[in-house]
Coordinates of C-alpha atoms in Angstrom, one line a residue:
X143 CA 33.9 -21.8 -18.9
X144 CA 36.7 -21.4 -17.5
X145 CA 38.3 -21.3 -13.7
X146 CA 34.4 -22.1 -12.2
X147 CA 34.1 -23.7 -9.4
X148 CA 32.8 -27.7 -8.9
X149 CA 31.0 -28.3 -6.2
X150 CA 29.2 -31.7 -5.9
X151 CA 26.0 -32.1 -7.9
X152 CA 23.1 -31.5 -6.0
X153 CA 21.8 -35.5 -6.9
X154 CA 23.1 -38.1 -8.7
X155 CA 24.5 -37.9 -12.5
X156 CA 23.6 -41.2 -14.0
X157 CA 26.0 -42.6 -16.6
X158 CA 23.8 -43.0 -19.9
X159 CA 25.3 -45.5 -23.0
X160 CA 23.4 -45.9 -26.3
X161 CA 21.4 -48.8 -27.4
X162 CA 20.1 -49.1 -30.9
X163 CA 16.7 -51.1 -29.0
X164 CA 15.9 -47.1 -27.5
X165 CA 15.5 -45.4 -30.6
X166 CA 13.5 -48.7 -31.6
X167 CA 10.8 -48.2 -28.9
X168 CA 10.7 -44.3 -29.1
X169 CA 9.6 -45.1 -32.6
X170 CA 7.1 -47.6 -32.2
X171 CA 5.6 -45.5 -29.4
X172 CA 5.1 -42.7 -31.4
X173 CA 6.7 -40.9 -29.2
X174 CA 6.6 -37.3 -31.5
X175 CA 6.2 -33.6 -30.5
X176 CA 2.8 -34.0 -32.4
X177 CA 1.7 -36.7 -30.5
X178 CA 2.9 -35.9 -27.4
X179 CA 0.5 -32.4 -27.7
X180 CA -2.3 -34.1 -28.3
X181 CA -1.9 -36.4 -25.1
X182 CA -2.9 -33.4 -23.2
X183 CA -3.7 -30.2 -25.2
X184 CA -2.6 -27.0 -26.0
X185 CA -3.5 -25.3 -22.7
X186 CA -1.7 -28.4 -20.6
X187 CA 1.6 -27.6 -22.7
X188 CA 1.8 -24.0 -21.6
X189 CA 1.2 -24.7 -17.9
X190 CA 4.2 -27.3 -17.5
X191 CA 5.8 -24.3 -19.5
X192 CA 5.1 -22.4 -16.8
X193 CA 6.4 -25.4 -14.1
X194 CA 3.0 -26.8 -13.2
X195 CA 2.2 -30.6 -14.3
X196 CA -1.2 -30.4 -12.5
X197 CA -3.0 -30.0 -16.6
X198 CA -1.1 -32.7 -17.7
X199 CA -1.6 -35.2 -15.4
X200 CA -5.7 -35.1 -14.9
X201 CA -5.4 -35.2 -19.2
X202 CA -3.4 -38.2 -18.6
X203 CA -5.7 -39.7 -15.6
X204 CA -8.5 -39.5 -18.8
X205 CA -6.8 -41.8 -21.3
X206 CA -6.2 -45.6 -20.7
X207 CA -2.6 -46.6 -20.3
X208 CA -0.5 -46.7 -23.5
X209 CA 3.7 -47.2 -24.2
X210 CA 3.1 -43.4 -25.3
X211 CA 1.2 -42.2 -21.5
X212 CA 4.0 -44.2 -19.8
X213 CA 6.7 -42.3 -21.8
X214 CA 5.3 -38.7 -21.6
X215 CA 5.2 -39.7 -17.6
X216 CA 8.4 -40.9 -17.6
X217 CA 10.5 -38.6 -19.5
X218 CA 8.1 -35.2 -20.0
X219 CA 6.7 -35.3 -16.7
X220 CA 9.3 -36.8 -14.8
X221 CA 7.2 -39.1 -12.5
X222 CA 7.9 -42.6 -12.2
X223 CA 5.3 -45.3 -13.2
X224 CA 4.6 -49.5 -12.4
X225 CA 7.0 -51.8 -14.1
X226 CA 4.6 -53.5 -15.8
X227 CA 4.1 -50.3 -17.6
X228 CA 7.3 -49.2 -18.3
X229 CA 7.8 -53.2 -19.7
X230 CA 4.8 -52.7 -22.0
X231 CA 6.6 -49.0 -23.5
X232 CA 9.7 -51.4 -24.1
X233 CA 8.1 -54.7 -25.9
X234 CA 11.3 -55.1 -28.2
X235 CA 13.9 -53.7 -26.2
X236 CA 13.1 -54.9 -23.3
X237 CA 12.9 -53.0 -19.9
X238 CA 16.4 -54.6 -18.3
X239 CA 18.4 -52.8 -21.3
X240 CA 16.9 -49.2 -21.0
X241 CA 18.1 -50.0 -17.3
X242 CA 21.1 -50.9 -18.5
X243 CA 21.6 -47.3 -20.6
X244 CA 21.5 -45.1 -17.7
X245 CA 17.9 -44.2 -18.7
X246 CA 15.7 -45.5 -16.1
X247 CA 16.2 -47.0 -12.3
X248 CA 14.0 -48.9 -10.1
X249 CA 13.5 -48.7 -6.5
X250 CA 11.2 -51.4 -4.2
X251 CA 8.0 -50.2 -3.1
X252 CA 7.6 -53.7 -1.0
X253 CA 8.1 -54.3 2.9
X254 CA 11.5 -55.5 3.4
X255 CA 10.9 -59.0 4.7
X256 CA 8.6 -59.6 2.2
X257 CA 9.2 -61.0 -1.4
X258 CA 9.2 -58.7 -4.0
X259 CA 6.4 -57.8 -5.5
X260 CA 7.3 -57.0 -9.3
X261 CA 3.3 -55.1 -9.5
X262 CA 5.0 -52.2 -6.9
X263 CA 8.1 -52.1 -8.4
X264 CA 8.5 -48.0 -9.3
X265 CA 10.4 -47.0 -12.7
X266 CA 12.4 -43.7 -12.5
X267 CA 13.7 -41.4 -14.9
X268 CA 17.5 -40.6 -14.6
X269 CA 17.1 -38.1 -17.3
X270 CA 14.7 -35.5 -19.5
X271 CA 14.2 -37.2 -23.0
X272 CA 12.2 -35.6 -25.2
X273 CA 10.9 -34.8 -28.8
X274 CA 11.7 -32.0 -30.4
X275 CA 10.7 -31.2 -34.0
X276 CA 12.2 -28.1 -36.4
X277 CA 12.0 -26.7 -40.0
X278 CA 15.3 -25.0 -41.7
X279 CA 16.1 -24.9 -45.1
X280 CA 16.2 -28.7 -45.6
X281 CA 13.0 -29.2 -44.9
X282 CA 11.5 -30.8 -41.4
X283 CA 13.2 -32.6 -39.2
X284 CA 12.8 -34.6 -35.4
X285 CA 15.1 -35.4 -33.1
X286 CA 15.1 -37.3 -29.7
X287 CA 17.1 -35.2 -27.1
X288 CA 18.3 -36.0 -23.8
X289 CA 19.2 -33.8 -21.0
X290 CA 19.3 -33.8 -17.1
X291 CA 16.6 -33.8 -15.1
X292 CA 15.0 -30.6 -14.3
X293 CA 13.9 -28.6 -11.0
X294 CA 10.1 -30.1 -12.0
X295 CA 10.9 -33.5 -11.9
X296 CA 14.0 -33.3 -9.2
X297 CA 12.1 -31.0 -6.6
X298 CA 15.4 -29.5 -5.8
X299 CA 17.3 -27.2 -7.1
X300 CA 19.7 -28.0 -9.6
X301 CA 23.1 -29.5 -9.6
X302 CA 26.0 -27.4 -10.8
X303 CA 26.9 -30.1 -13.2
X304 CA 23.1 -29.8 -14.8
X305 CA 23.0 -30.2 -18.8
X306 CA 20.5 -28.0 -20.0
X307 CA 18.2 -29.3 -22.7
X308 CA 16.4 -27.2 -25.4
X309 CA 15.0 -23.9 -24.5
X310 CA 14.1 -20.6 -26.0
X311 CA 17.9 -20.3 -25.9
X312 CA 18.4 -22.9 -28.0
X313 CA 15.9 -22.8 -30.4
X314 CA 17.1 -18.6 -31.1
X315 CA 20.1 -20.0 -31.8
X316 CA 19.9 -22.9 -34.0
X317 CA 17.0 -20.6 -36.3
X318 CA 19.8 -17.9 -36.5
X319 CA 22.6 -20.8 -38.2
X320 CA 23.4 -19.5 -41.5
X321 CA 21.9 -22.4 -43.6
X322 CA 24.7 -22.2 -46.2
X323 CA 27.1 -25.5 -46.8
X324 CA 30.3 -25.4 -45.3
X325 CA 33.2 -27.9 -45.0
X326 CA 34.1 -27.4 -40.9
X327 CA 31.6 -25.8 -38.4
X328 CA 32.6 -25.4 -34.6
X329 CA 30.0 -25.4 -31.9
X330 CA 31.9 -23.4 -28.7
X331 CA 30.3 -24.9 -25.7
X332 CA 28.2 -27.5 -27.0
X333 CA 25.9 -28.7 -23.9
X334 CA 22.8 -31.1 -24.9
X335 CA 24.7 -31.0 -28.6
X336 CA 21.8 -29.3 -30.0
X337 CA 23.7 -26.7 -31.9
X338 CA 26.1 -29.6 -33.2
X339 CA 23.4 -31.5 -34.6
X340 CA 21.6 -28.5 -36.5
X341 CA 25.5 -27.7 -37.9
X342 CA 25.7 -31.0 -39.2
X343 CA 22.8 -30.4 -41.6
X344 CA 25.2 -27.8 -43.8
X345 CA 28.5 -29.2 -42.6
X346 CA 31.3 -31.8 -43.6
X347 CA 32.5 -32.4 -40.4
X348 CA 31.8 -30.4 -36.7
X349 CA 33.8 -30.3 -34.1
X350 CA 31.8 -29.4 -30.6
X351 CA 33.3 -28.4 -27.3
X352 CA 32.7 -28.2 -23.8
X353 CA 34.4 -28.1 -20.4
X354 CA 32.0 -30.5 -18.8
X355 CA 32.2 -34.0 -19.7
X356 CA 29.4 -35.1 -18.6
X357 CA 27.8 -32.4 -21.3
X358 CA 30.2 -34.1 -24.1
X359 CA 29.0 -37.2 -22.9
X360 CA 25.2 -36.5 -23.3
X361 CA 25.9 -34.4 -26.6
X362 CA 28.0 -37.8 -27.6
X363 CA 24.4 -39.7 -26.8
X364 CA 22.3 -37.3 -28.5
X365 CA 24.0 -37.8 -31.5
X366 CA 24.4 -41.7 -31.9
X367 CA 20.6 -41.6 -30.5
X368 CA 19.6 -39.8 -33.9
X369 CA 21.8 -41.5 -36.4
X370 CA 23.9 -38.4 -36.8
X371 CA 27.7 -38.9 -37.7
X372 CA 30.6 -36.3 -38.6
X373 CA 30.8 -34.6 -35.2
X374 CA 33.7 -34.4 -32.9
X375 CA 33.8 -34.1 -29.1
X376 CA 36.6 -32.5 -27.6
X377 CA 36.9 -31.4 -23.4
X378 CA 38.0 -28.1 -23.1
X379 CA 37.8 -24.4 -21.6
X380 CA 36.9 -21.9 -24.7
X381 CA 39.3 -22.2 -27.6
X382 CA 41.8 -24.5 -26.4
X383 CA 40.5 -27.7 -27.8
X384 CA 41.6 -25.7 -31.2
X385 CA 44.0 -24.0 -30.9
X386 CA 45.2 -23.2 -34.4
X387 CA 42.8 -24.3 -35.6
X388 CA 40.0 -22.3 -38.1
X389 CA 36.4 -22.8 -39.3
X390 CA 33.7 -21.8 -41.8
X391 CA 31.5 -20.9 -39.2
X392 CA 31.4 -20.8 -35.6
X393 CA 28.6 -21.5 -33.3
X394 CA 28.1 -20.6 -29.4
X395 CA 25.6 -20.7 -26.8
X396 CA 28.4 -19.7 -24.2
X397 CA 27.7 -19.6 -20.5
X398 CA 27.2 -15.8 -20.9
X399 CA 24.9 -15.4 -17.5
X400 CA 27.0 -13.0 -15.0
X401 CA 27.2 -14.2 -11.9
X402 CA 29.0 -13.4 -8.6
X403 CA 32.1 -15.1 -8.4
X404 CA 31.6 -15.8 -4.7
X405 CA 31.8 -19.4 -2.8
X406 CA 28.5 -18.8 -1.3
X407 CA 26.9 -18.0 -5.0
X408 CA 26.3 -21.4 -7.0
X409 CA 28.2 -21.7 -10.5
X410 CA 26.4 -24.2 -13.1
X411 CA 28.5 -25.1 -15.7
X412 CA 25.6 -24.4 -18.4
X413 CA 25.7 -21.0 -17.6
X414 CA 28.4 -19.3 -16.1
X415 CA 31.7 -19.3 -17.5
X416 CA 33.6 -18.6 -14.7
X417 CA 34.9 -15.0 -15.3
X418 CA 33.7 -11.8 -13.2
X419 CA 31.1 -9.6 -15.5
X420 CA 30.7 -10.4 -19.1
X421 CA 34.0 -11.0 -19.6
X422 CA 33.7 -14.4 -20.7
X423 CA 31.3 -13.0 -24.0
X424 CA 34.1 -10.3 -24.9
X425 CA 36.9 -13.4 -24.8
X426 CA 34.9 -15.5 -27.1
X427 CA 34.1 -12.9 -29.4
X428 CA 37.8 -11.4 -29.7
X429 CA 38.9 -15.0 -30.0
X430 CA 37.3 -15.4 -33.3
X431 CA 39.4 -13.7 -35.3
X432 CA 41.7 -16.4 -34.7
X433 CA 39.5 -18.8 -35.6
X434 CA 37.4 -18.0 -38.7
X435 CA 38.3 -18.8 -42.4
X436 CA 38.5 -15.8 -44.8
X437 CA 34.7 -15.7 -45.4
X438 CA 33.7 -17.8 -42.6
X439 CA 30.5 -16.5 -40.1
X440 CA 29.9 -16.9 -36.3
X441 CA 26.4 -16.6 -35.2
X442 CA 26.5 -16.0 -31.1
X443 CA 24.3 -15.5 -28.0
X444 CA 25.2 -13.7 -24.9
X445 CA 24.9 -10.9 -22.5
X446 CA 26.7 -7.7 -21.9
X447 CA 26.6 -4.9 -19.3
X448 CA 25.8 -1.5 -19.4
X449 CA 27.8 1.0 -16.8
X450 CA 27.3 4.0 -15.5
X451 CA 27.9 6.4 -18.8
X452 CA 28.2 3.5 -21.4
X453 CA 26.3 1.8 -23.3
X454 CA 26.0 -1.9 -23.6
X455 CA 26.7 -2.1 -27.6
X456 CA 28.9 0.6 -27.4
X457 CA 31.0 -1.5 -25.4
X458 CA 30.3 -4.6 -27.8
X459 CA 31.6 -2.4 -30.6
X460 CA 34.9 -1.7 -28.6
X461 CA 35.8 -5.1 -28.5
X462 CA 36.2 -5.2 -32.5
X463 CA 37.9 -1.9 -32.6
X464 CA 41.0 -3.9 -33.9
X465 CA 39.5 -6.3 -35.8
X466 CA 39.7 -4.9 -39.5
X467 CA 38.7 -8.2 -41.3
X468 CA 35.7 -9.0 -39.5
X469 CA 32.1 -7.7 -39.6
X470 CA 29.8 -7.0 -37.1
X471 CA 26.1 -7.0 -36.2
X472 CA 24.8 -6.8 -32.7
X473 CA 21.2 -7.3 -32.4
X474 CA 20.1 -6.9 -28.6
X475 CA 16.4 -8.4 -27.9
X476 CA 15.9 -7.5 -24.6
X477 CA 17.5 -5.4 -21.4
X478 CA 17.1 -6.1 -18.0
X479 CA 17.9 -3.5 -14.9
X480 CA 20.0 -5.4 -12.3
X481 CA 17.8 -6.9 -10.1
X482 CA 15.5 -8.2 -12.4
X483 CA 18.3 -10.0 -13.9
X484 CA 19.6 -11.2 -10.5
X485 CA 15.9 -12.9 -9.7
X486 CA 15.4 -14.5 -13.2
X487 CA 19.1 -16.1 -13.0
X488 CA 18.4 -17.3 -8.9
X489 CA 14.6 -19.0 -9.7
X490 CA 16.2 -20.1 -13.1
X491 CA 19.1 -22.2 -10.4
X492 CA 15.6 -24.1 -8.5
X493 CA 16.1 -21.2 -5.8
X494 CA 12.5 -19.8 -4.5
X495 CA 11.3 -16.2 -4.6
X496 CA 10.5 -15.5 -0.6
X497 CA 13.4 -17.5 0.9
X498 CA 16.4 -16.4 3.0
X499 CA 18.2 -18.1 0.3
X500 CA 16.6 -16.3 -2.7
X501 CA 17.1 -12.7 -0.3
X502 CA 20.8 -13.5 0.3
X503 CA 21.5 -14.4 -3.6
X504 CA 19.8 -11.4 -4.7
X505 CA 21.8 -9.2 -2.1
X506 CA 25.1 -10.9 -3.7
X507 CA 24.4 -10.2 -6.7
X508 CA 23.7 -6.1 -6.7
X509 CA 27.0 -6.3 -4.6
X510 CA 28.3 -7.3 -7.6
X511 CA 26.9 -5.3 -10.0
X512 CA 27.7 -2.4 -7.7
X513 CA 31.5 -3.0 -8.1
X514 CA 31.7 -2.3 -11.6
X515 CA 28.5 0.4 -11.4
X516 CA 26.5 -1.9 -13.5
X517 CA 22.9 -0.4 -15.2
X518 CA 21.4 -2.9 -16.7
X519 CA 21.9 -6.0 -18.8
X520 CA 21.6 -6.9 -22.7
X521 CA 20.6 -9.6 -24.1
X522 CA 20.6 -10.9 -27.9
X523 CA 23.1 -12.0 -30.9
X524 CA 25.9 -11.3 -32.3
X525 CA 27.0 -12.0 -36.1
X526 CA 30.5 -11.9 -37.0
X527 CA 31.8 -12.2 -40.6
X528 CA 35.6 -12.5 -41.6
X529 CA 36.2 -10.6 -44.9
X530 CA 36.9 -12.7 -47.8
X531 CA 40.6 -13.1 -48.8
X532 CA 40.4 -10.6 -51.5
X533 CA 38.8 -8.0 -49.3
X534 CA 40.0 -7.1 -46.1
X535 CA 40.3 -3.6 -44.4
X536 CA 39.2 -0.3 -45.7
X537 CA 41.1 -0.5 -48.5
X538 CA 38.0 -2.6 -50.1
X539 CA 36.5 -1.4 -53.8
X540 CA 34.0 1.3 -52.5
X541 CA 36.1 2.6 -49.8
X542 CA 34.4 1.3 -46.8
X543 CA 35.2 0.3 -43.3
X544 CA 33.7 -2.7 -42.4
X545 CA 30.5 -3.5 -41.0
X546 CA 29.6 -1.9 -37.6
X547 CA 25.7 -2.1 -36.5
X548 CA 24.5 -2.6 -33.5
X549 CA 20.5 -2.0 -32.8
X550 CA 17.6 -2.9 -30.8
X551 CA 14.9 -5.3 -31.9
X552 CA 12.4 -5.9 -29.3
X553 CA 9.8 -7.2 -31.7
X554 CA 9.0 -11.0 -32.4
X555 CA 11.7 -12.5 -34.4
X556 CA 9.7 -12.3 -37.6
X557 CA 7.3 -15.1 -39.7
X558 CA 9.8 -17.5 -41.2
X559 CA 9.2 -20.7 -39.4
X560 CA 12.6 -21.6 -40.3
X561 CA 14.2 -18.9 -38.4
X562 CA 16.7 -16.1 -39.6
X563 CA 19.5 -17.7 -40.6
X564 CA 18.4 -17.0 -44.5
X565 CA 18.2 -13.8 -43.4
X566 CA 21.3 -13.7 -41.3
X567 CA 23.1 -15.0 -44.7
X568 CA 21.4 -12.2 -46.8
X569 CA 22.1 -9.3 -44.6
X570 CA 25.7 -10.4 -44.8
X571 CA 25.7 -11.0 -48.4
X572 CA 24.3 -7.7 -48.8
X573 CA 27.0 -6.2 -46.3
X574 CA 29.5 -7.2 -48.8
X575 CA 27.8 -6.3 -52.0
X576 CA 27.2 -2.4 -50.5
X577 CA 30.9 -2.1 -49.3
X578 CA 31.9 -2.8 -52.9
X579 CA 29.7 -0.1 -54.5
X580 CA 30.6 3.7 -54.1
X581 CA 27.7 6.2 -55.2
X582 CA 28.9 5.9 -58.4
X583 CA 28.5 2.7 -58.7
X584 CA 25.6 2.3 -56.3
X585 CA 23.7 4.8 -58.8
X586 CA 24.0 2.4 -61.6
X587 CA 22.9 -0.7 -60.5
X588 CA 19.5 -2.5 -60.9
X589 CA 17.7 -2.8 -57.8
X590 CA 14.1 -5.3 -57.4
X591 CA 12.0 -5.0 -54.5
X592 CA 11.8 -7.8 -52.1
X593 CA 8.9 -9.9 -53.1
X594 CA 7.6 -9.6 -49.3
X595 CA 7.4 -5.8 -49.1
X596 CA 4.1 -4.0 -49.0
X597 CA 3.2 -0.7 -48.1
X598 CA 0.8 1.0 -45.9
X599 CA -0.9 4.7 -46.6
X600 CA -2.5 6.9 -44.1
X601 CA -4.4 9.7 -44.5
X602 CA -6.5 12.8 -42.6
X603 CA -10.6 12.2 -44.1
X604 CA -10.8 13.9 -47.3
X605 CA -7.4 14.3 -48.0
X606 CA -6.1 13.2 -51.2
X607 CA -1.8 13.3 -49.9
X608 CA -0.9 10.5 -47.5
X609 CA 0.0 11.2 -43.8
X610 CA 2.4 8.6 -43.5
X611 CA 3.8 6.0 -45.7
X612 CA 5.6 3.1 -44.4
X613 CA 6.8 0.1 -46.0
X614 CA 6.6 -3.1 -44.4
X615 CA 8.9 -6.5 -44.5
X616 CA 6.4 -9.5 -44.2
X617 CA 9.3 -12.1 -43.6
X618 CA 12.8 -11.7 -41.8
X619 CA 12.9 -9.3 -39.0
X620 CA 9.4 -7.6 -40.1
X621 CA 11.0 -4.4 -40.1
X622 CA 8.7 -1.4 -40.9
X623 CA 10.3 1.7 -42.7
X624 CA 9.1 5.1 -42.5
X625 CA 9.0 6.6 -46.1
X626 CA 8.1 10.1 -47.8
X627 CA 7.2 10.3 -51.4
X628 CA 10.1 10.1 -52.9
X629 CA 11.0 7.1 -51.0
X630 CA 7.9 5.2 -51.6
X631 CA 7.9 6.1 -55.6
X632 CA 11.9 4.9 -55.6
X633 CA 11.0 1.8 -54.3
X634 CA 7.8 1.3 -56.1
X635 CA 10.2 1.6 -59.2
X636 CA 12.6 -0.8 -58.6
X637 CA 12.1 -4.1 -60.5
X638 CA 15.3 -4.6 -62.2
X639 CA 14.8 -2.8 -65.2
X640 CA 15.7 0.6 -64.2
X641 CA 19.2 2.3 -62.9
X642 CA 19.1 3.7 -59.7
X643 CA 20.0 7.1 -60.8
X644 CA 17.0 6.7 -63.9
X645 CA 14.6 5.9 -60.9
X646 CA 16.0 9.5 -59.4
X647 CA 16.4 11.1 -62.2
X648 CA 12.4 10.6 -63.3
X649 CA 11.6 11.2 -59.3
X650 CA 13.4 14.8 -59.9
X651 CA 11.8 15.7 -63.0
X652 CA 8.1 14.7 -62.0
X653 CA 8.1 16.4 -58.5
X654 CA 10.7 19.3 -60.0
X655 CA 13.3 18.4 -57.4
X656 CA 17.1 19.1 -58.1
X657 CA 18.1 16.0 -59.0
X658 CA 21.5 15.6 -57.2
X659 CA 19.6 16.6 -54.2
X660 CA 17.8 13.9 -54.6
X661 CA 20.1 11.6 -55.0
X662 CA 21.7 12.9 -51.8
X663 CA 19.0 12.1 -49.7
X664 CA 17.9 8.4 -51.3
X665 CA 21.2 6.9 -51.5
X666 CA 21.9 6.5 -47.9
X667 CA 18.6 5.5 -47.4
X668 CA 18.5 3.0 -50.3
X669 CA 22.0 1.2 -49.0
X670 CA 19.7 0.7 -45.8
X671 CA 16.9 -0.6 -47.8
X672 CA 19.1 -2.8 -49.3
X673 CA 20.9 -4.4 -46.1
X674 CA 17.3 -5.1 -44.5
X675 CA 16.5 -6.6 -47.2
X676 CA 14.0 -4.7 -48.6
X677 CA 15.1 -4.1 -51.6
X678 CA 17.6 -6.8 -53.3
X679 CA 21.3 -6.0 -54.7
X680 CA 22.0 -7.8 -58.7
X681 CA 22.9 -11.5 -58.6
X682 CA 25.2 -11.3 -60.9

C-alpha cells in the first residue's frame, strides 16, 4: 500500500456519480441474486465462475427480452446490448442519466456518412454492478455493489488501478467480523467498501481507508447506492489516515499478495502493497497495537512466507513477541509451494498460462522467492484482541500469558451460514474467561456442553468397549476431538449442575483411577474443550 508503483491503467477508469433514479430501476428490475440465478441456472453460475459466459448466454438466447436479461448482460456478463433495450431497463430513470453516472457508454454502430440509427446504437458497461445477498446476525441483507470491469468483460488484462469486487476473499472476511456492537470500527484498505458496509451493521461510525482514490471513490458509490450512512473515506498509505487515532475493532483485506518488486512485474493496487515479501502483513499487524481500544478486536486476511528452517506461523508469532496486551490466533487455510503461488497470482492479473509473458512472470517471481529462500506460502486469518484495561500482561488473575495459537484448518469453514464471526467472538470470550481461572478455580466451575456436540463410537464386531470415541462440533469450525473414556464420560457430565472436580472426582471413583491423576490429565484438555467451544464457560 505503500511506495507501489502507478503505471497507467490498462483501459479507461470511468468516473461514476450516484443517482437516486439507479437504485430505482435496479429495484423495479428485480435485479436480485435470486433472480439473477434463475435467469440461467445453477450449472451456468459455476461456469462464468470458472471465466466462461458460453452457459449463460444460450440460457439467455432462450428467454424473451426483459429490463432483468438486459441488466444481467450488461453488468454480470459484461456485453453490451441495443439502446432500445437498455432504455426499456431504465423506464423511470431514463437511459441519458445512467449515462450521465459513469455507468454505461454508447458507441455508433452506423456508417459515418449516414444518419444515426438509434436501433444500432450499442450500450456498454463501464463497470461490474452486481447483487450480492448475505446472512449475519441481523438477519438477511442485499446490497448492490460496483466494481471495475473484469478480465471477462475487458478481454485484457487488468489495469493496475483495478477495484476488485466481491470474491471468496471478501466474503471470508466479512463472515469472520465479530458481530458484536461497537462505537468506531476501521476498515484498513477498504477497496469496493464491502468490509465498510458489513461494519456498519454493528457500528456507530466507520472510518475506511485506501491509497487508491479511485477505490474510495467506488467504496464512496457503493455506499450512497445502498442507503448506508456513518462511514468515512479517508486517502491514505496504511495507518496514516489515523494516526492517533484508536478503534473497537479493526478490519483489513490488505494487499497481502507478494509480488516482485521489479518494473517489469505489474503492481495492482488491490493486491500488492508495495513492500518486498510479506512485509506489508507484519506492518499492519504490529501496527495494531497502536490502534486498538483496550478490549477492542481485529479480524485480518493475509499471507506469510515460510523459509528455509522456519515456519510460516512461527514467524507470525514473532511479530507479537512484544505485544503483551494483545491476543492472538492465527488460523492458516491453505499453503502454497512457490510456483504454484507465482501462477495463481500471474492468471489472477489477465496474464495467460502458455505465453512468453506468463514464462517470464513466473521466472521473476522464483527469482524472488529465491532471495529470501522462500518454501512456500500461507494463507488464512488472523484475530487479534487487545486485553481489557483491567487485564493486561501476565500479571492477569490466573497467571497466564496471553493468548498464542496458531493452527491449520484446511477443512470447510464450518455450517453457520452466517459465518464465524459468533464464533470468532466466542473463542475470544472464552480466551479471557480461561486466563482468569487457575486449576483451582478452573476445578470449580460449572461447565454445559455446547448444544451442537455429538459424539461418535466405533467399535471391532462383538466388542462391547469402543475403538475410538470422538466428539464432534456441528457448527463453528466443525472441529472433531479425539476422546478416551474418561474424556467422553466428563463431557457427557457437564450440564451446569456439577463442579468440574465432582465430574472427576465420580470419574475416579467409578473406573478406580487416582483422582488427582485424573484431574491432571482432563484439565488441560477441558481448557481446550472450552476454547473450541465445545464445552461453554458460566455466564455469570
Amino acid at each position: 500500500m505503500t511506495g507501489r508503483g502507478r503505471a497507467a491503467a490498462a483501459h479507461e477508469l470511468p468516473t461514476i456519480t450516484t443517482d437516486p433514479a439507479v437504485t430505482t430501476a435496479l429495484a423495479a428490475a428485480g435485479f436480485t441474486v435470486d433472480r439473477i440465478d434463475a435467469l440461467w441456472g445453477a450449472e451456468a453460475a459455476a461456469s462464468l465462475h470458472r471465466g466462461s459466459r458460453v452457459a449463460a448466454l444460450r440460457a439467455l438466447a432462450a428467454r424473451e427480452s426483459t429490463p432483468l436479461t438486459t441488466l444481467a448482460t450488461l453488468f454480470v456478463l459484461g456485453l453490451p446490448v441495443d439502446r432500445v433495450d437498455a432504455e426499456r431497463a431504465f423506464p423511470t430513470a431514463g437511459l441519458d442519466r445512467v449515462l450521465a453516472a459513469g455507468l454505461l457508454r454508447t458507441d455508433d454502430d452506423t456508417d459515418d456518412a449516414g444518419p444515426a440509427d438509434t436501433d444500432h446504437v450499442l450500450v456498454h458497461p463501464t463497470v461490474d454492478l452486481r447483487p450480492y445477498a448475505f446472512v449475519d446476525d441481523q438477519g438477511a441483507g442485499s446490497w448492490w455493489i460496483v466494481s471495475d470491469l473484469g478480465e471477462l468483460a475487458l478481454g485484457t488484462a487488468l489495469g493496475e488501478e483495478h477495484v476488485l469486487g466481491i470474491g471468496g476473499a471478501t466474503t471470508t472476511l466479512s463472515g469472520l467480523q465479530v458481530p458484536v456492537p461497537a462505537r468506531r470500527v476501521l476498515d484498513l484498505g477498504t477497496g469496493c467498501g464491502i468490509q465498510a458496509m458489513h461494519a456498519r451493521r454493528f457500528a456507530d461510525q466507520v472510518v475506511a481507508t485506501d491509497i487508491s482514490r479511485r477505490a474510495l471513490d467506488i467504496a464512496r458509490f457503493n455506499a450512497a447506492l445502498n442507503g448506508i450512512d456513518g462511514i468515512e473515506f479517508r486517502l491514505g498509505s496504511l495507518y496514516e489516515p489515523v494516526a492517533g487515532e484508536r478503534f473497537d475493532r479493526i478490519v483489513s483485506n490488505p494487499p497481502f499478495v507478494i509480488t516482485p518488486r521489479r518494473d517489469d512485474v505489474p503492481s495492482y493496487e488491490y493486491r500488492d502493497g508495495g513492500m518486498v515479501g510479506d512485509a506489508l502483513v507484519e506492518t499492519v499487524l504490529r501496527g495494531l497495537a497502536d490502534h486498538l481500544e483496550p478490549g477492542g478486536t481485529a479480524q485480518l486476511l493475509g499471507n506469510w512466507e515460510y523459509r528455509w528452517g522456519v515456519d510460516g506461523l512461527d514467524r507470525v508469532r514473532s511479530w507479537f513477541a512484544d505485544a503483551d496486551d494483545l491476543d492472538l490466533w492465527v488460523v492458516e487455510r491453505e499453503r502454497e509451494d512457490p510456483p504454484a503461488y507465482a501462477e495463481t497470482w500471474i492468471r489472477d492479473g489477465g496474464t495467460k498460462p502458455g505465453t512468453d509473458a506468463f514464462d517470464r512472470l513466473v521466472g521473476a517471481w522464483l527469482d524472488d522467492f529465491a532471495a529470501r529462500r522462500v518454501t512456500g506460502v500461507g494463507f488464512g486469518y488472523v484475530v487479534v484482541r487487545r486485553a481489557p484495561a483491567a487485564a493486561t500482561g501476565a500479571g492477569r488473575p490466573g497467571g497466564t500469558a496471553r493468548l498464542r495459537r496458531t493452527e491449520r484448518v484446511p477443512e470447510a469453514l464450518g455450517s453457520n451460514p452466517a459465518g464465524l464471526g459468533a464464533t470468532v467472538a466466542r473463542v475470544l470470550d472464552a480466551a479471557e474467561w480461561l486466563a482468569q481461572q487457575d486449576d483451582q478455580a478452573l476445578a470449580a466451575a460449572h461447565l454445559r456442553v455446547a448444544g451442537d456436540v455429538t459424539e461418535e463410537r466405533h467399535y471391532w464386531p462383538g466388542n462391547d468397549d469402543p475403538t475410538v470415541i470422538t466428539l464432534v462440533q456441528g457448527g463453528g469450525f466443525g472441529r472433531r476431538v479425539d476422546a478416551d473414556t474418561a474424556l467422553a464420560a466428563f463431557v457427557g457430565a457437564c450440564d451446569g449442575e456439577l463442579s468440574v472436580a465432582a465430574i472427576v472426582g465420580a470419574i475416579a471413583q467409578i473406573t478406580g483411577v487416582d483422582e488427582d491423576a485424573l484431574a491432571a490429565d482432563l484439565l488441560p484438555r477441558v481448557r481446550d474443550l472450552v476454547l473450541d467451544g465445545l464445552l461453554l464457560a458460566p455466564t455469570s
